[in-house]
């Protein structure tokens, strides 16, 4: 009998504690409609839409640095000179990536001759013309790709989201 009483006590006490926690957090006070987010099926947070460059300013095979989605995240936009997967712009040849290695977060540099991003710490290599695919080295994941939009009216490129997780973060938006 004591076993059953103890089990009932723990179940009742646990349910009461959970209910009190919800009420204390303000989650138990509204209707279901008030509590649901505007898009309950969304799996990503809303990223900022930041202007990063003008298409006319970009030169083929010369990356340009920018920060996205915040000042602590270093990225580069690159005009490859040929249409590539995920490329934007008039020729579909502009892509952008986080420039932190997915292995241990070391900064990447762009090798113009090899047309790849390289990590000087552990020698991982990433191909920007193949959606940031990891080609060689210690890294096990592709580079996080910065999703871009091109405004044809004024030639501005906008960073709008990140595909993949930036090294060292649980969430890309801090």
mmCIF file with all atom_site columns, N, CA, C and O in Angstrom, residues 63 76 98-101 106-112 114-121 124-126 128 143:
data_model
loop_
_atom_site.group_PDB
_atom_site.id
_atom_site.type_symbol
_atom_site.label_atom_id
_atom_site.label_alt_id
_atom_site.label_comp_id
_atom_site.label_asym_id
_atom_site.label_entity_id
_atom_site.label_seq_id
_atom_site.pdbx_PDB_ins_code
_atom_site.Cartn_x
_atom_site.Cartn_y
_atom_site.Cartn_z
_atom_site.occupancy
_atom_site.B_iso_or_equiv
_atom_site.pdbx_formal_charge
_atom_site.auth_seq_id
_atom_site.auth_comp_id
_atom_site.auth_asym_id
_atom_site.auth_atom_id
_atom_site.pdbx_PDB_model_num
ATOM 1   N N  . UNK A 1 63  ? 36.429 37.628 -53.340 1.00 0.00 ? 63  UNK A N  1
ATOM 2   C CA . UNK A 1 63  ? 35.390 37.686 -52.301 1.00 0.00 ? 63  UNK A CA 1
ATOM 3   C C  . UNK A 1 63  ? 35.355 39.032 -51.596 1.00 0.00 ? 63  UNK A C  1
ATOM 4   O O  . UNK A 1 63  ? 36.359 39.747 -51.531 1.00 0.00 ? 63  UNK A O  1
ATOM 5   N N  . UNK A 1 76  ? 31.640 35.829 -46.401 1.00 0.00 ? 76  UNK A N  1
ATOM 6   C CA . UNK A 1 76  ? 32.131 36.399 -47.645 1.00 0.00 ? 76  UNK A CA 1
ATOM 7   C C  . UNK A 1 76  ? 31.144 36.098 -48.761 1.00 0.00 ? 76  UNK A C  1
ATOM 8   O O  . UNK A 1 76  ? 30.570 35.006 -48.820 1.00 0.00 ? 76  UNK A O  1
ATOM 9   N N  . UNK A 1 98  ? 29.497 31.475 -44.531 1.00 0.00 ? 98  UNK A N  1
ATOM 10  C CA . UNK A 1 98  ? 30.184 31.784 -43.286 1.00 0.00 ? 98  UNK A CA 1
ATOM 11  C C  . UNK A 1 98  ? 31.648 31.426 -43.508 1.00 0.00 ? 98  UNK A C  1
ATOM 12  O O  . UNK A 1 98  ? 31.946 30.415 -44.153 1.00 0.00 ? 98  UNK A O  1
ATOM 13  N N  . UNK A 1 99  ? 32.558 32.215 -42.966 1.00 0.00 ? 99  UNK A N  1
ATOM 14  C CA . UNK A 1 99  ? 33.979 31.918 -43.156 1.00 0.00 ? 99  UNK A CA 1
ATOM 15  C C  . UNK A 1 99  ? 34.623 31.424 -41.872 1.00 0.00 ? 99  UNK A C  1
ATOM 16  O O  . UNK A 1 99  ? 35.772 31.723 -41.585 1.00 0.00 ? 99  UNK A O  1
ATOM 17  N N  . UNK A 1 100 ? 33.863 30.652 -41.116 1.00 0.00 ? 100 UNK A N  1
ATOM 18  C CA . UNK A 1 100 ? 34.403 29.938 -39.965 1.00 0.00 ? 100 UNK A CA 1
ATOM 19  C C  . UNK A 1 100 ? 34.366 28.465 -40.305 1.00 0.00 ? 100 UNK A C  1
ATOM 20  O O  . UNK A 1 100 ? 33.316 27.932 -40.697 1.00 0.00 ? 100 UNK A O  1
ATOM 21  N N  . UNK A 1 101 ? 35.492 27.796 -40.174 1.00 0.00 ? 101 UNK A N  1
ATOM 22  C CA . UNK A 1 101 ? 35.579 26.379 -40.496 1.00 0.00 ? 101 UNK A CA 1
ATOM 23  C C  . UNK A 1 101 ? 34.604 25.589 -39.630 1.00 0.00 ? 101 UNK A C  1
ATOM 24  O O  . UNK A 1 101 ? 34.468 25.857 -38.430 1.00 0.00 ? 101 UNK A O  1
ATOM 25  N N  . UNK A 1 106 ? 38.013 27.870 -36.989 1.00 0.00 ? 106 UNK A N  1
ATOM 26  C CA . UNK A 1 106 ? 39.122 28.709 -37.441 1.00 0.00 ? 106 UNK A CA 1
ATOM 27  C C  . UNK A 1 106 ? 38.682 29.546 -38.645 1.00 0.00 ? 106 UNK A C  1
ATOM 28  O O  . UNK A 1 106 ? 37.824 29.124 -39.416 1.00 0.00 ? 106 UNK A O  1
ATOM 29  N N  . UNK A 1 107 ? 39.295 30.710 -38.828 1.00 0.00 ? 107 UNK A N  1
ATOM 30  C CA . UNK A 1 107 ? 38.924 31.542 -39.979 1.00 0.00 ? 107 UNK A CA 1
ATOM 31  C C  . UNK A 1 107 ? 39.409 30.906 -41.283 1.00 0.00 ? 107 UNK A C  1
ATOM 32  O O  . UNK A 1 107 ? 40.497 30.328 -41.344 1.00 0.00 ? 107 UNK A O  1
ATOM 33  N N  . UNK A 1 108 ? 38.590 31.038 -42.299 1.00 0.00 ? 108 UNK A N  1
ATOM 34  C CA . UNK A 1 108 ? 38.928 30.509 -43.620 1.00 0.00 ? 108 UNK A CA 1
ATOM 35  C C  . UNK A 1 108 ? 39.478 31.622 -44.496 1.00 0.00 ? 108 UNK A C  1
ATOM 36  O O  . UNK A 1 108 ? 39.129 32.786 -44.329 1.00 0.00 ? 108 UNK A O  1
ATOM 37  N N  . UNK A 1 109 ? 40.305 31.254 -45.438 1.00 0.00 ? 109 UNK A N  1
ATOM 38  C CA . UNK A 1 109 ? 40.785 32.209 -46.432 1.00 0.00 ? 109 UNK A CA 1
ATOM 39  C C  . UNK A 1 109 ? 40.414 31.660 -47.811 1.00 0.00 ? 109 UNK A C  1
ATOM 40  O O  . UNK A 1 109 ? 40.285 30.456 -47.997 1.00 0.00 ? 109 UNK A O  1
ATOM 41  N N  . UNK A 1 110 ? 40.247 32.573 -48.747 1.00 0.00 ? 110 UNK A N  1
ATOM 42  C CA . UNK A 1 110 ? 39.874 32.165 -50.094 1.00 0.00 ? 110 UNK A CA 1
ATOM 43  C C  . UNK A 1 110 ? 41.121 32.053 -50.950 1.00 0.00 ? 110 UNK A C  1
ATOM 44  O O  . UNK A 1 110 ? 41.930 32.977 -51.021 1.00 0.00 ? 110 UNK A O  1
ATOM 45  N N  . UNK A 1 111 ? 41.306 30.917 -51.594 1.00 0.00 ? 111 UNK A N  1
ATOM 46  C CA . UNK A 1 111 ? 42.427 30.679 -52.494 1.00 0.00 ? 111 UNK A CA 1
ATOM 47  C C  . UNK A 1 111 ? 41.939 30.916 -53.920 1.00 0.00 ? 111 UNK A C  1
ATOM 48  O O  . UNK A 1 111 ? 41.168 30.119 -54.465 1.00 0.00 ? 111 UNK A O  1
ATOM 49  N N  . UNK A 1 112 ? 42.366 32.039 -54.519 1.00 0.00 ? 112 UNK A N  1
ATOM 50  C CA . UNK A 1 112 ? 41.888 32.411 -55.857 1.00 0.00 ? 112 UNK A CA 1
ATOM 51  C C  . UNK A 1 112 ? 42.303 31.403 -56.928 1.00 0.00 ? 112 UNK A C  1
ATOM 52  O O  . UNK A 1 112 ? 41.570 31.166 -57.878 1.00 0.00 ? 112 UNK A O  1
ATOM 53  N N  . UNK A 1 114 ? 42.928 28.060 -56.557 1.00 0.00 ? 114 UNK A N  1
ATOM 54  C CA . UNK A 1 114 ? 42.177 26.805 -56.415 1.00 0.00 ? 114 UNK A CA 1
ATOM 55  C C  . UNK A 1 114 ? 40.672 27.039 -56.418 1.00 0.00 ? 114 UNK A C  1
ATOM 56  O O  . UNK A 1 114 ? 39.896 26.090 -56.537 1.00 0.00 ? 114 UNK A O  1
ATOM 57  N N  . UNK A 1 115 ? 40.258 28.304 -56.234 1.00 0.00 ? 115 UNK A N  1
ATOM 58  C CA . UNK A 1 115 ? 38.847 28.684 -56.172 1.00 0.00 ? 115 UNK A CA 1
ATOM 59  C C  . UNK A 1 115 ? 38.131 27.944 -55.035 1.00 0.00 ? 115 UNK A C  1
ATOM 60  O O  . UNK A 1 115 ? 37.018 27.460 -55.200 1.00 0.00 ? 115 UNK A O  1
ATOM 61  N N  . UNK A 1 116 ? 38.797 27.889 -53.885 1.00 0.00 ? 116 UNK A N  1
ATOM 62  C CA . UNK A 1 116 ? 38.237 27.214 -52.711 1.00 0.00 ? 116 UNK A CA 1
ATOM 63  C C  . UNK A 1 116 ? 38.507 28.036 -51.454 1.00 0.00 ? 116 UNK A C  1
ATOM 64  O O  . UNK A 1 116 ? 39.403 28.870 -51.426 1.00 0.00 ? 116 UNK A O  1
ATOM 65  N N  . UNK A 1 117 ? 37.719 27.738 -50.415 1.00 0.00 ? 117 UNK A N  1
ATOM 66  C CA . UNK A 1 117 ? 37.985 28.284 -49.085 1.00 0.00 ? 117 UNK A CA 1
ATOM 67  C C  . UNK A 1 117 ? 38.842 27.262 -48.357 1.00 0.00 ? 117 UNK A C  1
ATOM 68  O O  . UNK A 1 117 ? 38.541 26.060 -48.374 1.00 0.00 ? 117 UNK A O  1
ATOM 69  N N  . UNK A 1 118 ? 39.901 27.737 -47.692 1.00 0.00 ? 118 UNK A N  1
ATOM 70  C CA . UNK A 1 118 ? 40.823 26.839 -47.000 1.00 0.00 ? 118 UNK A CA 1
ATOM 71  C C  . UNK A 1 118 ? 40.987 27.252 -45.549 1.00 0.00 ? 118 UNK A C  1
ATOM 72  O O  . UNK A 1 118 ? 41.021 28.429 -45.222 1.00 0.00 ? 118 UNK A O  1
ATOM 73  N N  . UNK A 1 119 ? 41.123 26.243 -44.699 1.00 0.00 ? 119 UNK A N  1
ATOM 74  C CA . UNK A 1 119 ? 41.359 26.459 -43.278 1.00 0.00 ? 119 UNK A CA 1
ATOM 75  C C  . UNK A 1 119 ? 42.843 26.269 -43.005 1.00 0.00 ? 119 UNK A C  1
ATOM 76  O O  . UNK A 1 119 ? 43.389 25.190 -43.276 1.00 0.00 ? 119 UNK A O  1
ATOM 77  N N  . UNK A 1 120 ? 43.475 27.289 -42.471 1.00 0.00 ? 120 UNK A N  1
ATOM 78  C CA . UNK A 1 120 ? 44.900 27.222 -42.161 1.00 0.00 ? 120 UNK A CA 1
ATOM 79  C C  . UNK A 1 120 ? 45.216 26.428 -40.909 1.00 0.00 ? 120 UNK A C  1
ATOM 80  O O  . UNK A 1 120 ? 46.358 26.066 -40.681 1.00 0.00 ? 120 UNK A O  1
ATOM 81  N N  . UNK A 1 121 ? 44.215 26.150 -40.081 1.00 0.00 ? 121 UNK A N  1
ATOM 82  C CA . UNK A 1 121 ? 44.462 25.420 -38.828 1.00 0.00 ? 121 UNK A CA 1
ATOM 83  C C  . UNK A 1 121 ? 44.595 23.907 -39.045 1.00 0.00 ? 121 UNK A C  1
ATOM 84  O O  . UNK A 1 121 ? 45.557 23.304 -38.593 1.00 0.00 ? 121 UNK A O  1
ATOM 85  N N  . UNK A 1 124 ? 41.220 21.951 -43.807 1.00 0.00 ? 124 UNK A N  1
ATOM 86  C CA . UNK A 1 124 ? 39.976 21.598 -44.488 1.00 0.00 ? 124 UNK A CA 1
ATOM 87  C C  . UNK A 1 124 ? 39.803 22.512 -45.694 1.00 0.00 ? 124 UNK A C  1
ATOM 88  O O  . UNK A 1 124 ? 40.237 23.664 -45.693 1.00 0.00 ? 124 UNK A O  1
ATOM 89  N N  . UNK A 1 125 ? 39.163 21.990 -46.728 1.00 0.00 ? 125 UNK A N  1
ATOM 90  C CA . UNK A 1 125 ? 38.943 22.729 -47.969 1.00 0.00 ? 125 UNK A CA 1
ATOM 91  C C  . UNK A 1 125 ? 37.463 22.640 -48.331 1.00 0.00 ? 125 UNK A C  1
ATOM 92  O O  . UNK A 1 125 ? 36.861 21.564 -48.236 1.00 0.00 ? 125 UNK A O  1
ATOM 93  N N  . UNK A 1 126 ? 36.895 23.773 -48.757 1.00 0.00 ? 126 UNK A N  1
ATOM 94  C CA . UNK A 1 126 ? 35.471 23.866 -49.101 1.00 0.00 ? 126 UNK A CA 1
ATOM 95  C C  . UNK A 1 126 ? 35.321 24.469 -50.490 1.00 0.00 ? 126 UNK A C  1
ATOM 96  O O  . UNK A 1 126 ? 36.020 25.422 -50.835 1.00 0.00 ? 126 UNK A O  1
ATOM 97  N N  . UNK A 1 128 ? 33.127 26.606 -52.921 1.00 0.00 ? 128 UNK A N  1
ATOM 98  C CA . UNK A 1 128 ? 31.975 27.517 -52.988 1.00 0.00 ? 128 UNK A CA 1
ATOM 99  C C  . UNK A 1 128 ? 31.126 27.320 -54.243 1.00 0.00 ? 128 UNK A C  1
ATOM 100 O O  . UNK A 1 128 ? 29.975 27.707 -54.278 1.00 0.00 ? 128 UNK A O  1
ATOM 101 N N  . UNK A 1 143 ? 30.115 24.181 -45.483 1.00 0.00 ? 143 UNK A N  1
ATOM 102 C CA . UNK A 1 143 ? 30.039 25.535 -44.935 1.00 0.00 ? 143 UNK A CA 1
ATOM 103 C C  . UNK A 1 143 ? 28.587 25.990 -44.839 1.00 0.00 ? 143 UNK A C  1
ATOM 104 O O  . UNK A 1 143 ? 27.799 25.716 -45.744 1.00 0.00 ? 143 UNK A O  1
#
